Short mmCIF file of C-alpha atoms and ligand atoms in Angstrom, two decimals:
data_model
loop_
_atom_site.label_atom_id
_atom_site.label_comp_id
_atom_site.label_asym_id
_atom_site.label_seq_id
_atom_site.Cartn_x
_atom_site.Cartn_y
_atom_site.Cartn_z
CA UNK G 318 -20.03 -65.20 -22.06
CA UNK G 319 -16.87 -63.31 -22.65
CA UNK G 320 -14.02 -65.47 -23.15
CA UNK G 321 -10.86 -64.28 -24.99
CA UNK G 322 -7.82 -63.37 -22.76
CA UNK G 323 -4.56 -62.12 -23.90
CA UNK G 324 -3.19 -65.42 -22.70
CA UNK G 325 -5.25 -67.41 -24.96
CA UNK G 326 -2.09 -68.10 -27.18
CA UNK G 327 1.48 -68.01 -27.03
CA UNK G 328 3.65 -65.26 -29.01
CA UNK G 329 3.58 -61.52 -29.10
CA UNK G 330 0.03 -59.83 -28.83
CA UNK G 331 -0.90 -58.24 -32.55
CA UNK G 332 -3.09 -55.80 -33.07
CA UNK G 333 -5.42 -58.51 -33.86
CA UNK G 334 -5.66 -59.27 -30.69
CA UNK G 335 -6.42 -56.36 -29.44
CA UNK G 336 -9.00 -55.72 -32.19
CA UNK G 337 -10.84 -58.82 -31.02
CA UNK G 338 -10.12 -57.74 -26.79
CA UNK G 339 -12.28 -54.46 -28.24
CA UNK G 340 -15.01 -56.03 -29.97
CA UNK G 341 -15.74 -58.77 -27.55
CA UNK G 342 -16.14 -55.77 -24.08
CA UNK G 343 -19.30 -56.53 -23.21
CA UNK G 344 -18.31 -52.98 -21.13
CA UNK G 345 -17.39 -51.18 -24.32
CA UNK G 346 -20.48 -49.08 -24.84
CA UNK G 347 -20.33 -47.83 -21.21
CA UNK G 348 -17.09 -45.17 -22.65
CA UNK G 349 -19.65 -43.10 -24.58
CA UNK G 350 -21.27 -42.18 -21.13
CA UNK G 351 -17.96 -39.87 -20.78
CA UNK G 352 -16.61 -36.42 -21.82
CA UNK G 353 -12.61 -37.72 -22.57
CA UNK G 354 -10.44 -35.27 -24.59
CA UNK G 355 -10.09 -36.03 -28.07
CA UNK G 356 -6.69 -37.42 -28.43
CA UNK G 357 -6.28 -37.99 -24.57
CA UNK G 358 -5.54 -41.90 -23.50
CA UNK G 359 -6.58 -41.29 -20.05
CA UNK G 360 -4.95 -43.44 -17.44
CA UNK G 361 -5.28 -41.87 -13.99
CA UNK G 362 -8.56 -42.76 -13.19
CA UNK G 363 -7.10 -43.94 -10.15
CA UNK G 364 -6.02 -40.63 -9.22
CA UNK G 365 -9.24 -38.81 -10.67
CA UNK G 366 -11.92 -40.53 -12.65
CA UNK G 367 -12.56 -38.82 -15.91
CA UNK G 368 -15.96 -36.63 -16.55
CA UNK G 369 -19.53 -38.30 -16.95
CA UNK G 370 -21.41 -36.25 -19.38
CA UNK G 371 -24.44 -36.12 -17.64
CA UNK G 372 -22.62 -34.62 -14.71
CA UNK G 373 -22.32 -30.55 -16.18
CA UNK G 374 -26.01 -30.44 -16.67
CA UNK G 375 -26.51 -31.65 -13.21
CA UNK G 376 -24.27 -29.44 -11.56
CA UNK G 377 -25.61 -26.67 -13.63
CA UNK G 378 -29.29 -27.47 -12.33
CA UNK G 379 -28.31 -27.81 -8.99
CA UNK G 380 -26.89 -24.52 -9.09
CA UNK G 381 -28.78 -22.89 -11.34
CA UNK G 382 -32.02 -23.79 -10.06
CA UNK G 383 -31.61 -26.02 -6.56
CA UNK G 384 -29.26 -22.77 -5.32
CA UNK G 385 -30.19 -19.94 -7.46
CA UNK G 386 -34.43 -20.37 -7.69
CA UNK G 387 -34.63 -22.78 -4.54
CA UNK G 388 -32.43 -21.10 -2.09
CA UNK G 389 -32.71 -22.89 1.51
CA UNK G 390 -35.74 -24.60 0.60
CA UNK G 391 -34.32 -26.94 -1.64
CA UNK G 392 -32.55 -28.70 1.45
CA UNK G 393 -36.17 -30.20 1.68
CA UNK G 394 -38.02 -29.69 -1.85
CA UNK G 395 -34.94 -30.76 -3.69
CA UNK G 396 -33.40 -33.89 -1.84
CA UNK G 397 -30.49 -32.39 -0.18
CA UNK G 398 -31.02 -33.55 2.80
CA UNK G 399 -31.01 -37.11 2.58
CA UNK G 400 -28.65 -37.27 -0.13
CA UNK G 401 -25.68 -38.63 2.31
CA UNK G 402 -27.26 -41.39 2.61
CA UNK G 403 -28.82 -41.51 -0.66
CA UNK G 404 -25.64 -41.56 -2.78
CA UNK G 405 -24.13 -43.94 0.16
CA UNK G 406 -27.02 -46.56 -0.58
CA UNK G 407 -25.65 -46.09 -4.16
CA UNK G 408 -21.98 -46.76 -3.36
CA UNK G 409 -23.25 -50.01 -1.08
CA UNK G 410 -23.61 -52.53 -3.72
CA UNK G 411 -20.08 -51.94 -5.54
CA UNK G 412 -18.69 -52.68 -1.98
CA UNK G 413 -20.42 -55.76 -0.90
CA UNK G 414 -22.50 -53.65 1.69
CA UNK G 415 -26.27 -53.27 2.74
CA UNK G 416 -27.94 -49.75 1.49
CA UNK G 417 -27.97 -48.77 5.11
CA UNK G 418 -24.59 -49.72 6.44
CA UNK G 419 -22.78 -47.00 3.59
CA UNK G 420 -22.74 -42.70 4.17
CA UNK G 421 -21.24 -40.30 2.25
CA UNK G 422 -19.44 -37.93 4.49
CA UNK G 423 -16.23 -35.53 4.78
CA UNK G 424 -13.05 -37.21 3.34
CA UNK G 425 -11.61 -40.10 3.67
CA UNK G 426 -9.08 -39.36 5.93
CA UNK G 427 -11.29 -37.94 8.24
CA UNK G 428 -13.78 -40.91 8.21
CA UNK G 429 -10.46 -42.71 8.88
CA UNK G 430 -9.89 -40.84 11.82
CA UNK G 431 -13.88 -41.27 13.04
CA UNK G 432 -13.94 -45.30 12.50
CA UNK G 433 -10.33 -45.69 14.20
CA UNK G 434 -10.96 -43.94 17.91
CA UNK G 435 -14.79 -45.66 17.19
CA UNK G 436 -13.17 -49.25 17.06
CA UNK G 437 -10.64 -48.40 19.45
CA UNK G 438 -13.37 -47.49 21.91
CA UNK G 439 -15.40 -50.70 21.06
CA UNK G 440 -11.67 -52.22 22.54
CA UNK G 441 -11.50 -50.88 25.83
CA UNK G 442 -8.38 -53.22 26.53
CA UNK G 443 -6.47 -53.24 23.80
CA UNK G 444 -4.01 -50.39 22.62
CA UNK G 445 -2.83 -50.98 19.32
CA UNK G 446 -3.59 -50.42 15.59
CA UNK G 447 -2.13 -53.13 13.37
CA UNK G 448 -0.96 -51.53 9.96
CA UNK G 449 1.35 -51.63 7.20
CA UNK G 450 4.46 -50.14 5.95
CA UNK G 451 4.14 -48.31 2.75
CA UNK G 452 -0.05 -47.86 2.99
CA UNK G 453 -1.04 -44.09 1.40
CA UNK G 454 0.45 -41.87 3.92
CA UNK G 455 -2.77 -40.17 5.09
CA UNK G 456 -3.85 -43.51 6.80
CA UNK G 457 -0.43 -43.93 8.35
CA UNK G 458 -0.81 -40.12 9.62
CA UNK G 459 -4.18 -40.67 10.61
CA UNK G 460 -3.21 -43.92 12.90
CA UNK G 461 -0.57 -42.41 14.50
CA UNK G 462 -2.68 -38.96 15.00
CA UNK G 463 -5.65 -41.48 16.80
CA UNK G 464 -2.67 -43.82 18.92
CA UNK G 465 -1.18 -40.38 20.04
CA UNK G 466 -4.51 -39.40 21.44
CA UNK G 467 -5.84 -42.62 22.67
CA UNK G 468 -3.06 -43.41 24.37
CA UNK G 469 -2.40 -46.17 22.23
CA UNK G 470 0.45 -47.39 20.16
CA UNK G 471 0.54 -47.75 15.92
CA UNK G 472 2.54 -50.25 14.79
CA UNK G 473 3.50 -50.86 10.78
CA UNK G 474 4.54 -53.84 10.01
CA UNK G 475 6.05 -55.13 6.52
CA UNK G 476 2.70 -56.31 3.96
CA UNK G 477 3.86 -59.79 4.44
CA UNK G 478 3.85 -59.65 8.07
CA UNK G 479 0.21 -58.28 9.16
CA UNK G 480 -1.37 -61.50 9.93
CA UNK G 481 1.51 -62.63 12.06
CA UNK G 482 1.55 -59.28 13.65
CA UNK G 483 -2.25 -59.24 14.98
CA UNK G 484 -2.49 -60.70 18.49
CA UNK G 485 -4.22 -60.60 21.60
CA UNK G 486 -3.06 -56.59 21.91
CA UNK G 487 -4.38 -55.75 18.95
CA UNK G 488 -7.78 -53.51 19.21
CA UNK G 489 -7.78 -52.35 15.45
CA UNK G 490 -6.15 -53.70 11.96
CA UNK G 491 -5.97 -51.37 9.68
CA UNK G 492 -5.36 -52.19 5.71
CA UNK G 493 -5.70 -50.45 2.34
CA UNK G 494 -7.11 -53.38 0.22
CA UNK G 495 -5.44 -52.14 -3.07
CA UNK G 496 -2.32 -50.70 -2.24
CA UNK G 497 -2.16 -47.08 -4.36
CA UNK G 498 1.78 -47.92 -5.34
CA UNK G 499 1.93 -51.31 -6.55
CA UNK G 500 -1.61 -52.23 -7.17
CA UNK G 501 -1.18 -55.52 -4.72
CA UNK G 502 -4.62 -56.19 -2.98
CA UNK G 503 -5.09 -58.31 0.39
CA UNK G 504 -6.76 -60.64 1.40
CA UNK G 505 -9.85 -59.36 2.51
CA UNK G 506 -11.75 -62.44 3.72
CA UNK G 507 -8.51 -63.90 5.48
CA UNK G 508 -6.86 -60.64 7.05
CA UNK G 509 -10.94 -59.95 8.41
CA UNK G 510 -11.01 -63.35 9.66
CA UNK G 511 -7.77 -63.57 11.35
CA UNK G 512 -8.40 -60.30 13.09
CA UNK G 513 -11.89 -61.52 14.27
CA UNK G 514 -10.23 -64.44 15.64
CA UNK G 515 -7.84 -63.02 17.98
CA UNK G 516 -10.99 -60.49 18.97
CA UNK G 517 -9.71 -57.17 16.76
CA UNK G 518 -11.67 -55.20 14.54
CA UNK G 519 -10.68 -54.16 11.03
CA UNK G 520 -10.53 -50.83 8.74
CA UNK G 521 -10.45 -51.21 4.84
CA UNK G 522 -9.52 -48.33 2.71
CA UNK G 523 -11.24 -48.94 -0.44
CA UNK G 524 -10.05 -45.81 -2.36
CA UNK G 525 -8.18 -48.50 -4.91
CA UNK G 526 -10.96 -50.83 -4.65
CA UNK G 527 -14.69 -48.87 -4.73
CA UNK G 528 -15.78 -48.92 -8.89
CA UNK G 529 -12.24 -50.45 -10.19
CA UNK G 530 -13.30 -54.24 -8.75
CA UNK G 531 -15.68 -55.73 -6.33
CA UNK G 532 -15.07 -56.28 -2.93
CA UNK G 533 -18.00 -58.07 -0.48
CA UNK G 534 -17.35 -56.38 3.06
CA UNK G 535 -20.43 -58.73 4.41
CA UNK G 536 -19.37 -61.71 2.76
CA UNK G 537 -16.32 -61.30 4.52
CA UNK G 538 -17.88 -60.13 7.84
CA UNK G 539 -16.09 -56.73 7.84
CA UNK G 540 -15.97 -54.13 10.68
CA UNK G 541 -15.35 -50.66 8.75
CA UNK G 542 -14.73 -49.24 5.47
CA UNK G 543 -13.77 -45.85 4.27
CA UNK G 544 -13.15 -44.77 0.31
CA UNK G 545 -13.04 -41.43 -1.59
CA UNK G 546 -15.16 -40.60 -4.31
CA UNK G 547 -13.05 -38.98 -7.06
CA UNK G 548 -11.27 -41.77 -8.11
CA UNK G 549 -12.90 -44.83 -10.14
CA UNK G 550 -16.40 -43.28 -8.53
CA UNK G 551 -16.02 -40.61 -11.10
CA UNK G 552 -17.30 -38.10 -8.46
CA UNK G 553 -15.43 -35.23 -9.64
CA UNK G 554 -12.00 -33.23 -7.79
CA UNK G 555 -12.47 -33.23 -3.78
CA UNK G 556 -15.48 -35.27 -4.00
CA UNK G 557 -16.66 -36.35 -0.52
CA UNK G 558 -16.09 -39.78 0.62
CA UNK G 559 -18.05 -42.96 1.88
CA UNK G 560 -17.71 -44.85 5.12
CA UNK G 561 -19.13 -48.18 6.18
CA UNK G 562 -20.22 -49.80 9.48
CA UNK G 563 -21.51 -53.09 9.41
CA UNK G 564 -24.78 -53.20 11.06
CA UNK G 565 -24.22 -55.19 14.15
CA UNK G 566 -21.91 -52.07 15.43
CA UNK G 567 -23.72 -49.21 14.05
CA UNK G 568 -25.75 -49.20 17.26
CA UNK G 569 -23.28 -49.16 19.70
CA UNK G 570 -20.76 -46.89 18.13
CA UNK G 571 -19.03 -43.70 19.22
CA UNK G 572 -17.26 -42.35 16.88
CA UNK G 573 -15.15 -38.93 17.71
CA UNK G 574 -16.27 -35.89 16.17
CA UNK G 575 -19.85 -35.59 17.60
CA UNK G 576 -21.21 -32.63 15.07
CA UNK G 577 -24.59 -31.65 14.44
CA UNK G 578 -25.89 -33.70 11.35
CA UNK G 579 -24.75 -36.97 13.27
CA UNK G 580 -27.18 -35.94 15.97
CA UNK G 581 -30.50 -37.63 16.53
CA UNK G 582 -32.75 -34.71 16.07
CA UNK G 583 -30.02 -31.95 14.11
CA UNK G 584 -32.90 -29.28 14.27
CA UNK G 585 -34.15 -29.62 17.45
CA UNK G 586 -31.22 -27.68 18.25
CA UNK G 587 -30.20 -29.31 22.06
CA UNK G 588 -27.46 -28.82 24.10
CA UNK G 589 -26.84 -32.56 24.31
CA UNK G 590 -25.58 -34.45 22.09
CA UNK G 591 -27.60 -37.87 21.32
CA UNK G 592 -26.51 -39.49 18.51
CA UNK G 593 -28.67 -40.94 15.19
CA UNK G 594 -29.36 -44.47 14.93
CA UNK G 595 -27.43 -46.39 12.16
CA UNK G 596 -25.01 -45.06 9.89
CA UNK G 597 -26.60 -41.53 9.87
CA UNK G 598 -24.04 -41.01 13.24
CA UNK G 599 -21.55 -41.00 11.11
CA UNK G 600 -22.32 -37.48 9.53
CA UNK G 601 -20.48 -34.58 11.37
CA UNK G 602 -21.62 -31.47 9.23
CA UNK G 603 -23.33 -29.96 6.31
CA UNK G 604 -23.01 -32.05 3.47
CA UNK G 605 -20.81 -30.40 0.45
CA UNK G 606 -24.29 -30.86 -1.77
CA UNK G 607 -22.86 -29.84 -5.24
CA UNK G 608 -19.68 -32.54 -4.52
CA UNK G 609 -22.47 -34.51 -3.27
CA UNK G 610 -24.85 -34.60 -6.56
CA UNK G 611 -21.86 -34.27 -8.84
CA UNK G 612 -20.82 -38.16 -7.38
CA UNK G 613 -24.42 -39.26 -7.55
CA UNK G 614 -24.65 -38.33 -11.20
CA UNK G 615 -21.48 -40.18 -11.25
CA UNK G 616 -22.54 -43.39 -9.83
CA UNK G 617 -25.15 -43.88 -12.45
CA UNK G 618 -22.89 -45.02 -15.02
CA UNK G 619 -22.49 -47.88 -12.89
CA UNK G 620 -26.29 -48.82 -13.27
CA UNK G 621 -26.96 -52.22 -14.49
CA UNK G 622 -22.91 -52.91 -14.62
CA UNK G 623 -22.18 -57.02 -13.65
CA UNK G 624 -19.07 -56.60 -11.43
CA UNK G 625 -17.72 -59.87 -12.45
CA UNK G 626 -17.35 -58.84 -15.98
CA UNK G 627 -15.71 -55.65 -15.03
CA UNK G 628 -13.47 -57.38 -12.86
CA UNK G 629 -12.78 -59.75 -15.68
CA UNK G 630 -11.83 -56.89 -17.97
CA UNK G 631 -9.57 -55.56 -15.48
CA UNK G 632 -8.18 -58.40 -14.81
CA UNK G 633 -7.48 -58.70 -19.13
CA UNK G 634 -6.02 -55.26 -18.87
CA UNK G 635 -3.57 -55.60 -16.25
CA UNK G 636 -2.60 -58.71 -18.11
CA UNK G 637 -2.38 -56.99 -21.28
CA UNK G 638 -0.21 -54.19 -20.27
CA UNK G 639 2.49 -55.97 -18.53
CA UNK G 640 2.41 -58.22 -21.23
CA UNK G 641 2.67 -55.38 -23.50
CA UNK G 642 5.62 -54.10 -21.52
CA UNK G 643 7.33 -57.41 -21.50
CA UNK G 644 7.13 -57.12 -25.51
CA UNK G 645 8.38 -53.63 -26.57
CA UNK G 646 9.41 -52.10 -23.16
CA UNK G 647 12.55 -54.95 -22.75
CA UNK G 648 15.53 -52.52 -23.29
CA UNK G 649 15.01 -49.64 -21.23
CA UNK G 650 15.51 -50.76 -17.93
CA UNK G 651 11.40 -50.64 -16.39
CA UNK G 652 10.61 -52.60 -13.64
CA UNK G 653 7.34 -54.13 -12.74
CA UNK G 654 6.04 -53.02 -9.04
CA UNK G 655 2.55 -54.89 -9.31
CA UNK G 656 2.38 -58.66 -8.57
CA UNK G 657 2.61 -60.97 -11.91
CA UNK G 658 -0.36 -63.15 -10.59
CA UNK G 659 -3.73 -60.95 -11.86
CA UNK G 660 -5.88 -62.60 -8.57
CA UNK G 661 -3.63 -60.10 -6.44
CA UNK G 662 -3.20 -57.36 -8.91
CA UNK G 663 -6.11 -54.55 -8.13
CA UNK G 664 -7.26 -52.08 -11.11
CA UNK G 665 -3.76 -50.82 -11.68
CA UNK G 666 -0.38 -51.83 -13.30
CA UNK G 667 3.19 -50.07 -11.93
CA UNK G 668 5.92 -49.88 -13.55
CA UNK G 669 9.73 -48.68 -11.82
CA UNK G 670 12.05 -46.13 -13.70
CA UNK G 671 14.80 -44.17 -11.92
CA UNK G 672 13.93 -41.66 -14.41
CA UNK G 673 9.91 -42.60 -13.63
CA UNK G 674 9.00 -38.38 -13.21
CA UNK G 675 10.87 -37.53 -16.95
CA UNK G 676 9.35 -39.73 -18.60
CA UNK G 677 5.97 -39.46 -17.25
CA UNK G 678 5.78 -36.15 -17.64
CA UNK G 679 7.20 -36.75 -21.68
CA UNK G 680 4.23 -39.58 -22.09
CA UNK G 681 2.16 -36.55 -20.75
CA UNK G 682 3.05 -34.31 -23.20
CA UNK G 683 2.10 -36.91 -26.14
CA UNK G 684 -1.28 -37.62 -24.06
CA UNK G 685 -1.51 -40.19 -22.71
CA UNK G 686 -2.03 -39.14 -18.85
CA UNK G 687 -1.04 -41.70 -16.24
CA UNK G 688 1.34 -40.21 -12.93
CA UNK G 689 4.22 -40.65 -10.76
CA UNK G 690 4.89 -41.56 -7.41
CA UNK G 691 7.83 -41.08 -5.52
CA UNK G 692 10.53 -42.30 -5.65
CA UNK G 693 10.57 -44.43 -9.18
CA UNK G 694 6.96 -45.33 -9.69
CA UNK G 695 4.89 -44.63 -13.33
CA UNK G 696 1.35 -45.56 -12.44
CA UNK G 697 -0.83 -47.07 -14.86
CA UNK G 698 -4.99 -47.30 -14.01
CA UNK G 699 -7.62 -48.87 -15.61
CA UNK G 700 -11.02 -47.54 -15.40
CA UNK G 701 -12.66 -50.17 -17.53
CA UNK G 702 -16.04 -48.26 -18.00
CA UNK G 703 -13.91 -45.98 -20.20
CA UNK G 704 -10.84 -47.25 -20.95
CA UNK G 705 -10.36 -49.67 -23.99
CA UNK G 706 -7.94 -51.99 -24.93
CA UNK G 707 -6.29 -49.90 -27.98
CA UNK G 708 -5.67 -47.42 -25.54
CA UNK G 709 -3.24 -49.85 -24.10
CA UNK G 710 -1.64 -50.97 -26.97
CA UNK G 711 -1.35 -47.43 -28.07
CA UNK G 712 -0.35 -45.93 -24.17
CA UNK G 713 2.40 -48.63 -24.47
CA UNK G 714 3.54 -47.68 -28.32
CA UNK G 715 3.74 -43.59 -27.08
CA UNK G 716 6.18 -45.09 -23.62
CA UNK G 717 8.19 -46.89 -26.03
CA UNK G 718 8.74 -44.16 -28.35
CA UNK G 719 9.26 -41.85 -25.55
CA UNK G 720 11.96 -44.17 -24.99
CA UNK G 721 13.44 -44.63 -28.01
CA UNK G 722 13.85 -41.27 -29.00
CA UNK G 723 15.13 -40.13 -26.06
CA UNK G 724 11.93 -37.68 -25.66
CA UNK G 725 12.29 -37.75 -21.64
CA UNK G 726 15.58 -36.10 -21.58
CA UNK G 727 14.07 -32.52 -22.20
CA UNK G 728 14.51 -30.42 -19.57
CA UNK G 729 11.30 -29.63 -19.43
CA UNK G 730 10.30 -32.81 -18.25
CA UNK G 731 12.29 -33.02 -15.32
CA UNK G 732 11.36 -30.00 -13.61
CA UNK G 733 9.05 -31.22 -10.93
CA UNK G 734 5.56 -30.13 -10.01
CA UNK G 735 3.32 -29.50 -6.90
CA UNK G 736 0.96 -32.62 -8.27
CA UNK G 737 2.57 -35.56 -9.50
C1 LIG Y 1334 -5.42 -45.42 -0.21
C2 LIG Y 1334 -5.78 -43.98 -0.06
N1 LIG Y 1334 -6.33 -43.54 1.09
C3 LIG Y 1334 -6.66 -42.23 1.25
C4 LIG Y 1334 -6.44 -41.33 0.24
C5 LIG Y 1334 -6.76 -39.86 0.39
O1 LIG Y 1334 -7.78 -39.57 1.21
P1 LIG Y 1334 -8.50 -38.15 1.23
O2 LIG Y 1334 -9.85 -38.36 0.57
O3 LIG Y 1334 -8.63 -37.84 2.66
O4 LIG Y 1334 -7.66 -37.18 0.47
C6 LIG Y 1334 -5.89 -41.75 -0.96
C7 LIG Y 1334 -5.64 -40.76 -2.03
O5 LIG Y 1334 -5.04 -40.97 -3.02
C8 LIG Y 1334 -5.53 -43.09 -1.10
O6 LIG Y 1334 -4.96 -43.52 -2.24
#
């Protein structure tokens, strides 16, 4: 049983403190299973997970000798073919979901797009999408992209005000359950349950969620899920994306872009289209194998993980850092953006700086990598399968120095890039 928490006494943390956060991980061991820089504190696992070692000589293989020695026949001999739903059964467990209700598919936007005009469909009546203000922009885009076609309206409403906001017009709510800004996550079981009750479905975005905590979609009776891969699934840059559909819709369901691999029989090559049973309808088109194998590689560092104590150690390191920040960060005018209270805090602290880009990009430079988003927001993640709890301490020591020495005010630093 892991017990210590940085709140276990009053006063400043010490460096004893975090000696004794370090030796107690019961996750600890779990950082050897990837390639970080030497002298990197890597913090941006939320944007892109870092590199599991065993993922090179996988990639290599599959290229090497899946491609280069197998050619096309390795779409059967090799596994290809099933591995959408192979690396989807993987993903199922970190969300809560049944090995057949999860795919691995396209993006995430795109399997935003597919389970949106699905659920509208499955709501002949009803013509609106319930969302937020300030969700990721792609599933704003997305829900006004599917309203515009379906003749339907989206309507954004304030975080605070969704449940109010869901009603007998309402065909579709959709919510990201860890906002990517501030970190704040909803709740899942009540916002589902709410929406059920006035006869709407729901969409979760679980690209903040999928590998940085657990979720239980079927616990709480979820409609749909999307997520990308790259981020705390460690599947590598572009790295295709997952979508759920509970089982009691999958049969039913009509989702928009009717491609070939979604088909009931792909290679008996018919004009009509019939779709797959299950989740399988999902699929559109060829499956990007080498992102593909790269994420299922990934995913096995996750073998044999208990996502209670990961959430637990999360839920230390959050703590930790704004506590940290309270301590040494006091006279340079940071904000916090994430909630205080760690039970609505996801994988993530945020902190606000009007001069947020500068000094991320200073922190940078001194290696420790978090990143920025506009307008004032230094983003902090927490990938606790390699992250450790010096690296906060230490992360925290370079931002105050940074600080201190006025490091930030380079020019350098300000000039802004494509990425941020
Ligand atoms: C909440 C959320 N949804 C969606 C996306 C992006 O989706 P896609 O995989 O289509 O790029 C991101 C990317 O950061 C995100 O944070």
């Amino acid at each position: 049983m892991w017990r210590p928490s940085v709140n276990s006494r009053p006063g400043p943390v010490t460096p004893d403190d975090i000696a004794r956060l370090d030796r107690d991980d019961p996750l600890a061991a779990r950082r050897s299973l990837f390639a970080l820089p030497e002298g990197v504190i890597y913090l941006d696992g939320n944007s892109l997970g870092a590199l599991p070692k065993s993922v090179p000589a996988r990639i290599a293989q599959a290229v090497e000798q899946e491609w280069g020695v197998g050619l096309i026949r390795s779409w059967n001999d090799a596994g290809w073919y099933p591995a959408p739903q192979r690396v989807g059964a993987r993903i199922a467990p970190l969300v809560g979901a049944a090995p057949d209700e999860v795919i691995v598919a396209d993006s995430t936007s795109v399997n935003l797009f597919k389970v949106l005009v699905a659920a509208l469909r499955m709501r002949p009546g009803r013509r609106r999408i319930v969302g937020e203000r300030g969700s990721f922009p792609t599933d704003a885009y997305v829900a006004a992209g599917v309203a515009e076609l379906m003749d339907a309206e989206f309507v954004a409403v304030e975080p605070d005000a969704v449940a109010d906001a869901i009603d007998e017009r309402t065909a579709v709510v959709s919510l990201t359950h860890v906002n990517y800004k501030t970190g704040r996550v909803y709740d899942m079981a009540g916002i589902t349950r709410r929406a059920h009750a006035a006869g709407a479905l729901v969409v979760w975005d679980l690209c903040h969620t999928a590998g940085a905590m657990p979720c239980d979609l079927n616990g709480c009776d979820a409609d749909f899920a999307v997520g990308c891969g790259y981020k705390y699934l460690n599947g590598g840059p572009g790295a295709p994306a997952f979508v759920f559909v509970a089982q009691r819709h999958q049969a039913g369901l009509r989702q928009p872009i009717a491609g070939w691999h979604g088909h009931a029989h792909p290679f008996d090559f018919v004009h009509d289209y019939v779709p797959a049973a299950g989740i399988d309808r999902m699929l559109v088109g060829t499956a990007p194998q080498l992102g593909l194998l790269a994420l299922e590689e990934a995913l096995k560092a996750f073998d044999g993980v208990d996502l209670q104590q990961l959430r637990r150690k999360s839920e230390q390191m959050t703590e930790l850092f704004i506590r940290l920040a309270d301590q040494e960060l006091a006279p340079w005018g940071f904000g916090l953006a994430s909630p205080r209270d760690a039970a609505q805090r996801g994988s993530q602290v945020s902190l606000t700086h009007p001069e947020g880009y500068a000094i991320m990009q200073a922190l940078i430079a001194r290696g420790v990598i978090g990143d920025f988003r506009a307008p004032d927001i230094l983003r902090f993640g927490f990938a606790v399968l390699y992250v450790g709890f010096a690296d906060l301490w230490n992360a925290v020591a370079a931002l105050k120095d940074v600080m201190a020495t006025g490091a930030w005010q380079a020019p350098e630093f300000s000039r802004r890039k494509a990425v941020t």
